[in-house]
PDB file of C-alpha atoms in Angstrom:
ATOM      1  CA  MET A   1      61.950  72.903  67.017  1.00 47.00           C
ATOM      2  CA  GLU A   2      65.433  71.463  67.240  1.00 70.00           C
ATOM      3  CA  LEU A   3      65.044  69.357  64.099  1.00 78.00           C
ATOM      4  CA  ASP A   4      63.948  72.345  61.980  1.00 83.00           C
ATOM      5  CA  LEU A   5      60.375  71.108  61.940  1.00 89.00           C
ATOM      6  CA  LEU A   6      57.517  73.556  62.237  1.00 90.00           C
ATOM      7  CA  ALA A   7      54.299  72.226  63.800  1.00 91.00           C
ATOM      8  CA  SER A   8      51.006  74.066  63.330  1.00 93.00           C
ATOM      9  CA  ARG A   9      47.505  73.277  64.553  1.00 93.00           C
ATOM     10  CA  PRO A  10      44.646  73.381  62.053  1.00 91.00           C
ATOM     11  CA  TYR A  11      42.045  76.071  62.653  1.00 91.00           C
ATOM     12  CA  ALA A  12      39.030  73.906  61.761  1.00 90.00           C
ATOM     13  CA  PRO A  13      38.206  70.453  63.196  1.00 88.00           C
ATOM     14  CA  CYS A  14      39.751  67.646  61.148  1.00 88.00           C
ATOM     15  CA  LYS A  15      41.162  64.111  61.457  1.00 87.00           C
ATOM     16  CA  TYR A  16      44.728  65.244  62.241  1.00 92.00           C
ATOM     17  CA  ASP A  17      46.130  67.222  65.155  1.00 93.00           C
ATOM     18  CA  PHE A  18      49.073  69.006  63.518  1.00 94.00           C
ATOM     19  CA  ILE A  19      50.586  69.968  60.205  1.00 93.00           C
ATOM     20  CA  VAL A  20      54.355  69.449  60.323  1.00 93.00           C
ATOM     21  CA  ASP A  21      56.500  71.351  57.828  1.00 92.00           C
ATOM     22  CA  ASN A  22      60.073  70.218  57.149  1.00 89.00           C
ATOM     23  CA  ASN A  23      60.695  72.892  54.465  1.00 88.00           C
ATOM     24  CA  LYS A  24      60.161  70.268  51.750  1.00 87.00           C
ATOM     25  CA  ARG A  25      56.799  68.753  52.560  1.00 88.00           C
ATOM     26  CA  LEU A  26      53.764  69.177  54.787  1.00 91.00           C
ATOM     27  CA  TYR A  27      52.638  66.177  56.865  1.00 93.00           C
ATOM     28  CA  LYS A  28      49.223  65.650  58.466  1.00 94.00           C
ATOM     29  CA  VAL A  29      50.072  64.194  61.887  1.00 95.00           C
ATOM     30  CA  GLN A  30      47.716  62.525  64.353  1.00 92.00           C
ATOM     31  CA  VAL A  31      49.075  62.448  67.919  1.00 93.00           C
ATOM     32  CA  LYS A  32      48.028  59.808  70.450  1.00 90.00           C
ATOM     33  CA  SER A  33      49.328  58.955  73.891  1.00 90.00           C
ATOM     34  CA  ILE A  34      49.374  55.491  75.415  1.00 89.00           C
ATOM     35  CA  THR A  35      49.434  54.876  79.147  1.00 86.00           C
ATOM     36  CA  SER A  36      48.079  51.319  79.214  1.00 82.00           C
ATOM     37  CA  VAL A  37      50.930  48.967  80.111  1.00 82.00           C
ATOM     38  CA  ARG A  38      50.727  45.170  80.385  1.00 80.00           C
ATOM     39  CA  PRO A  39      53.543  43.193  81.965  1.00 74.00           C
ATOM     40  CA  SER A  40      54.707  40.317  79.770  1.00 71.00           C
ATOM     41  CA  GLY A  41      57.589  37.908  79.389  1.00 68.00           C
ATOM     42  CA  ALA A  42      58.967  40.127  76.624  1.00 60.00           C
ATOM     43  CA  GLY A  43      59.015  43.200  78.882  1.00 68.00           C
ATOM     44  CA  ASP A  44      56.259  45.710  79.442  1.00 79.00           C
ATOM     45  CA  VAL A  45      53.905  46.060  76.484  1.00 83.00           C
ATOM     46  CA  TYR A  46      52.248  49.396  75.763  1.00 83.00           C
ATOM     47  CA  VAL A  47      48.829  48.795  74.238  1.00 83.00           C
ATOM     48  CA  GLY A  48      46.645  51.381  72.569  1.00 81.00           C
ATOM     49  CA  LYS A  49      43.593  51.682  70.382  1.00 76.00           C
ATOM     50  CA  ILE A  50      44.532  54.058  67.605  1.00 78.00           C
ATOM     51  CA  ALA A  51      41.308  55.083  65.900  1.00 73.00           C
ATOM     52  CA  SER A  52      39.017  58.037  65.336  1.00 70.00           C
ATOM     53  CA  GLY A  53      35.538  58.585  66.733  1.00 66.00           C
ATOM     54  CA  ARG A  54      34.123  58.550  70.247  1.00 65.00           C
ATOM     55  CA  ASP A  55      31.488  55.836  70.107  1.00 64.00           C
ATOM     56  CA  LYS A  56      32.074  53.871  66.933  1.00 68.00           C
ATOM     57  CA  LYS A  57      35.824  53.606  66.379  1.00 71.00           C
ATOM     58  CA  LYS A  58      37.181  53.758  62.842  1.00 79.00           C
ATOM     59  CA  ASN A  59      40.715  53.259  61.526  1.00 82.00           C
ATOM     60  CA  TYR A  60      42.596  56.236  60.202  1.00 84.00           C
ATOM     61  CA  THR A  61      43.439  56.053  56.504  1.00 85.00           C
ATOM     62  CA  PRO A  62      46.417  57.376  54.498  1.00 86.00           C
ATOM     63  CA  LYS A  63      44.006  59.828  52.828  1.00 89.00           C
ATOM     64  CA  GLU A  64      43.148  61.353  56.233  1.00 90.00           C
ATOM     65  CA  ILE A  65      46.602  61.493  57.826  1.00 91.00           C
ATOM     66  CA  ASP A  66      50.219  60.928  56.788  1.00 93.00           C
ATOM     67  CA  VAL A  67      51.859  60.036  60.103  1.00 93.00           C
ATOM     68  CA  LEU A  68      50.895  58.690  63.517  1.00 92.00           C
ATOM     69  CA  ALA A  69      52.926  60.160  66.371  1.00 93.00           C
ATOM     70  CA  ILE A  70      52.418  57.967  69.428  1.00 92.00           C
ATOM     71  CA  LEU A  71      53.737  58.961  72.842  1.00 92.00           C
ATOM     72  CA  CYS A  72      54.285  56.165  75.389  1.00 89.00           C
ATOM     73  CA  LEU A  73      53.892  57.505  78.917  1.00 87.00           C
ATOM     74  CA  PRO A  74      55.432  57.579  81.467  1.00 80.00           C
ATOM     75  CA  LEU A  75      58.627  56.702  79.526  1.00 84.00           C
ATOM     76  CA  ASN A  76      58.119  59.761  77.348  1.00 88.00           C
ATOM     77  CA  VAL A  77      59.249  58.043  74.129  1.00 89.00           C
ATOM     78  CA  TRP A  78      57.726  58.455  70.692  1.00 92.00           C
ATOM     79  CA  TYR A  79      56.861  56.209  67.784  1.00 91.00           C
ATOM     80  CA  ILE A  80      56.674  58.134  64.499  1.00 93.00           C
ATOM     81  CA  ILE A  81      54.861  55.829  62.080  1.00 92.00           C
ATOM     82  CA  PRO A  82      53.998  56.580  58.437  1.00 92.00           C
ATOM     83  CA  MET A  83      50.434  55.525  57.660  1.00 89.00           C
ATOM     84  CA  GLU A  84      51.648  53.146  54.937  1.00 87.00           C
ATOM     85  CA  GLU A  85      53.428  51.182  57.689  1.00 86.00           C
ATOM     86  CA  ALA A  86      50.686  51.411  60.320  1.00 83.00           C
ATOM     87  CA  GLY A  87      48.629  48.547  58.935  1.00 76.00           C
ATOM     88  CA  ASP A  88      44.879  48.148  59.203  1.00 77.00           C
ATOM     89  CA  LYS A  89      44.626  47.206  62.884  1.00 74.00           C
ATOM     90  CA  MET A  90      43.237  49.471  65.583  1.00 75.00           C
ATOM     91  CA  SER A  91      45.226  47.865  68.403  1.00 80.00           C
ATOM     92  CA  PHE A  92      48.908  48.705  68.549  1.00 84.00           C
ATOM     93  CA  TYR A  93      51.531  47.034  70.741  1.00 84.00           C
ATOM     94  CA  PHE A  94      54.814  48.733  71.602  1.00 84.00           C
ATOM     95  CA  TYR A  95      57.851  47.447  73.522  1.00 82.00           C
ATOM     96  CA  PRO A  96      59.874  50.588  74.320  1.00 82.00           C
ATOM     97  CA  ASN A  97      61.727  49.062  77.287  1.00 78.00           C
ATOM     98  CA  ARG A  98      63.213  46.379  75.045  1.00 73.00           C
ATOM     99  CA  THR A  99      63.942  48.842  72.231  1.00 67.00           C
ATOM    100  CA  ILE A 100      65.798  51.154  74.611  1.00 68.00           C
ATOM    101  CA  LEU A 101      68.074  48.161  75.311  1.00 70.00           C
ATOM    102  CA  GLY A 102      68.640  47.644  71.549  1.00 68.00           C
ATOM    103  CA  ASP A 103      66.240  44.736  70.934  1.00 71.00           C
ATOM    104  CA  LEU A 104      64.154  45.663  67.859  1.00 64.00           C
ATOM    105  CA  SER A 105      62.946  42.097  67.276  1.00 64.00           C
ATOM    106  CA  THR A 106      59.803  42.176  69.389  1.00 69.00           C
ATOM    107  CA  GLY A 107      57.217  44.428  67.792  1.00 76.00           C
ATOM    108  CA  LYS A 108      56.082  45.278  64.290  1.00 81.00           C
ATOM    109  CA  HIS A 109      56.547  49.018  64.827  1.00 82.00           C
ATOM    110  CA  GLU A 110      59.757  49.073  66.882  1.00 84.00           C
ATOM    111  CA  LYS A 111      61.747  50.367  63.910  1.00 86.00           C
ATOM    112  CA  PHE A 112      59.789  53.625  64.336  1.00 88.00           C
ATOM    113  CA  PHE A 113      60.912  54.126  67.950  1.00 87.00           C
ATOM    114  CA  ASN A 114      61.946  57.822  68.169  1.00 88.00           C
ATOM    115  CA  ASN A 115      62.268  57.755  64.380  1.00 88.00           C
ATOM    116  CA  TRP A 116      62.026  61.446  63.534  1.00 88.00           C
ATOM    117  CA  ASN A 117      63.524  60.602  60.111  1.00 87.00           C
ATOM    118  CA  VAL A 118      59.962  59.928  58.963  1.00 89.00           C
ATOM    119  CA  LEU A 119      59.218  63.657  59.255  1.00 90.00           C
ATOM    120  CA  LEU A 120      62.603  64.720  57.891  1.00 87.00           C
ATOM    121  CA  ASN A 121      62.286  62.784  54.594  1.00 75.00           C
ATOM    122  CA  ARG A 122      65.352  60.747  55.490  1.00 57.00           C
ATOM    123  CA  PRO A 123      65.294  57.088  54.469  1.00 52.00           C
ATOM    124  CA  LEU A 124      65.695  54.242  56.912  1.00 47.00           C
ATOM    125  CA  LEU A 125      69.174  52.744  56.901  1.00 44.00           C
ATOM    126  CA  ASN A 126      69.162  49.076  55.816  1.00 42.00           C
ATOM    127  CA  GLY A 127      65.451  48.957  56.623  1.00 47.00           C
ATOM    128  CA  LYS A 128      66.183  49.964  60.215  1.00 46.00           C
ATOM    129  CA  SER A 129      65.792  53.340  61.784  1.00 40.00           C
ATOM    130  CA  LYS A 130      68.537  55.403  63.272  1.00 41.00           C
ATOM    131  CA  THR A 131      67.179  56.619  66.557  1.00 41.00           C
ATOM    132  CA  LEU A 132      67.469  60.382  66.774  1.00 41.00           C
ATOM    133  CA  SER A 133      67.266  62.312  69.981  1.00 41.00           C
ATOM    134  CA  LEU A 134      65.635  65.696  69.858  1.00 41.00           C
ATOM    135  CA  SER A 135      69.051  67.279  70.385  1.00 42.00           C
ATOM    136  CA  GLU A 136      70.379  65.884  67.067  1.00 43.00           C
ATOM    137  CA  THR A 137      69.873  67.876  63.882  1.00 37.00           C
TER     138      THR A 137
END
Protein backbone atom coordinates (compact mmCIF):
# COMPACT_ATOMS: atom_id res chain seq x y z
CA MET A 1 0.00 0.00 0.00
CA GLU A 2 1.10 3.57 -0.55
CA LEU A 3 1.24 4.37 3.17
CA ASP A 4 3.51 1.38 3.93
CA LEU A 5 0.65 -0.48 5.55
CA LEU A 6 0.26 -4.20 5.03
CA ALA A 7 -3.29 -5.58 5.23
CA SER A 8 -3.90 -9.30 5.75
CA ARG A 9 -7.12 -11.28 6.09
CA PRO A 10 -7.45 -13.72 8.98
CA TYR A 11 -7.69 -17.38 8.01
CA ALA A 12 -10.34 -18.29 10.61
CA PRO A 13 -13.67 -16.50 11.19
CA CYS A 14 -13.36 -13.69 13.74
CA LYS A 15 -14.82 -10.29 14.66
CA TYR A 16 -12.41 -8.29 12.46
CA ASP A 17 -11.91 -8.27 8.70
CA PHE A 18 -8.21 -7.40 8.43
CA ILE A 19 -4.98 -7.21 10.36
CA VAL A 20 -3.11 -4.04 9.41
CA ASP A 21 0.64 -3.92 10.04
CA ASN A 22 2.45 -0.57 10.09
CA ASN A 23 5.85 -2.12 10.97
CA LYS A 24 5.37 -1.05 14.60
CA ARG A 25 2.02 -2.49 15.57
CA LEU A 26 -0.71 -4.83 14.38
CA TYR A 27 -4.29 -3.50 14.30
CA LYS A 28 -7.49 -5.56 14.17
CA VAL A 29 -9.67 -3.64 11.69
CA GLN A 30 -13.38 -4.07 11.04
CA VAL A 31 -14.49 -2.67 7.66
CA LYS A 32 -18.05 -1.47 7.02
CA SER A 33 -19.60 0.38 4.12
CA ILE A 34 -22.46 2.84 4.37
CA THR A 35 -24.76 3.64 1.48
CA SER A 36 -27.76 4.97 3.42
CA VAL A 37 -27.95 8.74 2.89
CA ARG A 38 -30.51 11.11 4.43
CA PRO A 39 -30.85 14.66 3.17
CA SER A 40 -30.74 17.21 5.99
CA GLY A 41 -30.27 20.92 6.56
CA ALA A 42 -26.65 20.23 7.50
CA GLY A 43 -25.95 18.46 4.19
CA ASP A 44 -26.38 14.80 3.39
CA VAL A 45 -26.02 12.53 6.41
CA TYR A 46 -24.61 9.03 5.99
CA VAL A 47 -26.22 6.72 8.54
CA GLY A 48 -25.08 3.23 9.42
CA LYS A 49 -25.57 0.55 12.01
CA ILE A 50 -22.12 -0.58 13.02
CA ALA A 51 -22.53 -3.82 14.93
CA SER A 52 -21.81 -7.53 14.74
CA GLY A 53 -24.30 -10.36 14.32
CA ARG A 54 -27.02 -11.06 11.77
CA ASP A 55 -30.16 -11.26 13.87
CA LYS A 56 -29.33 -9.83 17.27
CA LYS A 57 -26.95 -6.91 16.77
CA LYS A 58 -24.19 -6.33 19.30
CA ASN A 59 -21.68 -3.48 19.62
CA TYR A 60 -18.06 -4.16 18.85
CA THR A 61 -15.72 -3.76 21.82
CA PRO A 62 -12.08 -2.59 22.05
CA LYS A 63 -11.16 -6.16 23.06
CA GLU A 64 -12.55 -7.48 19.74
CA ILE A 65 -11.24 -4.84 17.34
CA ASP A 66 -8.87 -1.87 17.42
CA VAL A 67 -10.17 0.26 14.55
CA LEU A 68 -13.36 0.75 12.55
CA ALA A 69 -12.76 1.57 8.89
CA ILE A 70 -16.00 2.92 7.44
CA LEU A 71 -16.40 3.58 3.73
CA CYS A 72 -19.11 6.07 2.67
CA LEU A 73 -20.39 5.23 -0.80
CA PRO A 74 -20.77 6.57 -3.43
CA LEU A 75 -18.36 9.35 -2.32
CA ASN A 76 -15.67 6.75 -1.71
CA VAL A 77 -14.34 8.42 1.46
CA TRP A 78 -13.19 6.69 4.62
CA TYR A 79 -13.54 7.24 8.34
CA ILE A 80 -10.76 5.53 10.30
CA ILE A 81 -11.96 5.46 13.91
CA PRO A 82 -10.10 3.97 16.90
CA MET A 83 -12.46 1.93 19.06
CA GLU A 84 -11.74 4.14 22.08
CA GLU A 85 -13.31 7.03 20.12
CA ALA A 86 -16.20 5.07 18.59
CA GLY A 87 -18.43 5.29 21.64
CA ASP A 88 -21.06 2.77 22.68
CA LYS A 89 -23.71 3.55 20.06
CA MET A 90 -24.60 1.28 17.16
CA SER A 91 -25.86 4.09 14.93
CA PHE A 92 -23.23 6.30 13.37
CA TYR A 93 -23.83 9.57 11.51
CA PHE A 94 -21.29 10.99 9.07
CA TYR A 95 -21.26 14.29 7.15
CA PRO A 96 -18.57 13.81 4.47
CA ASN A 97 -19.95 16.48 2.12
CA ARG A 98 -19.50 19.14 4.79
CA THR A 99 -16.09 17.80 5.85
CA ILE A 100 -14.84 17.89 2.26
CA LEU A 101 -15.66 21.63 2.36
CA GLY A 102 -13.65 22.04 5.61
CA ASP A 103 -16.52 22.09 8.13
CA LEU A 104 -15.59 19.63 10.91
CA SER A 105 -18.16 21.02 13.36
CA THR A 106 -21.10 18.82 12.45
CA GLY A 107 -20.45 15.25 13.53
CA LYS A 108 -18.77 13.52 16.43
CA HIS A 109 -16.51 11.46 14.16
CA GLU A 110 -15.64 14.01 11.48
CA LYS A 111 -12.10 14.37 12.83
CA PHE A 112 -11.53 10.80 11.57
CA PHE A 113 -12.46 11.66 7.96
CA ASN A 114 -9.72 10.02 5.82
CA ASN A 115 -7.58 9.95 8.96
CA TRP A 116 -5.04 7.26 8.08
CA ASN A 117 -2.86 8.61 10.92
CA VAL A 118 -4.79 6.28 13.22
CA LEU A 119 -3.14 3.30 11.51
CA LEU A 120 0.25 5.00 11.21
CA ASN A 121 0.63 5.73 14.95
CA ARG A 122 0.76 9.44 14.23
CA PRO A 123 -0.95 11.71 16.76
CA LEU A 124 -3.72 14.11 15.86
CA LEU A 125 -2.54 17.70 15.54
CA ASN A 126 -4.19 19.99 18.11
CA GLY A 127 -6.91 17.38 18.55
CA LYS A 128 -7.75 17.60 14.85
CA SER A 129 -6.77 15.24 12.12
CA LYS A 130 -4.66 16.07 9.14
CA THR A 131 -6.47 14.57 6.21
CA LEU A 132 -4.14 12.33 4.25
CA SER A 133 -4.78 11.22 0.73
CA LEU A 134 -3.65 7.76 -0.22
CA SER A 135 -0.92 9.32 -2.36
CA GLU A 136 0.77 10.92 0.68
CA THR A 137 3.35 8.93 2.62
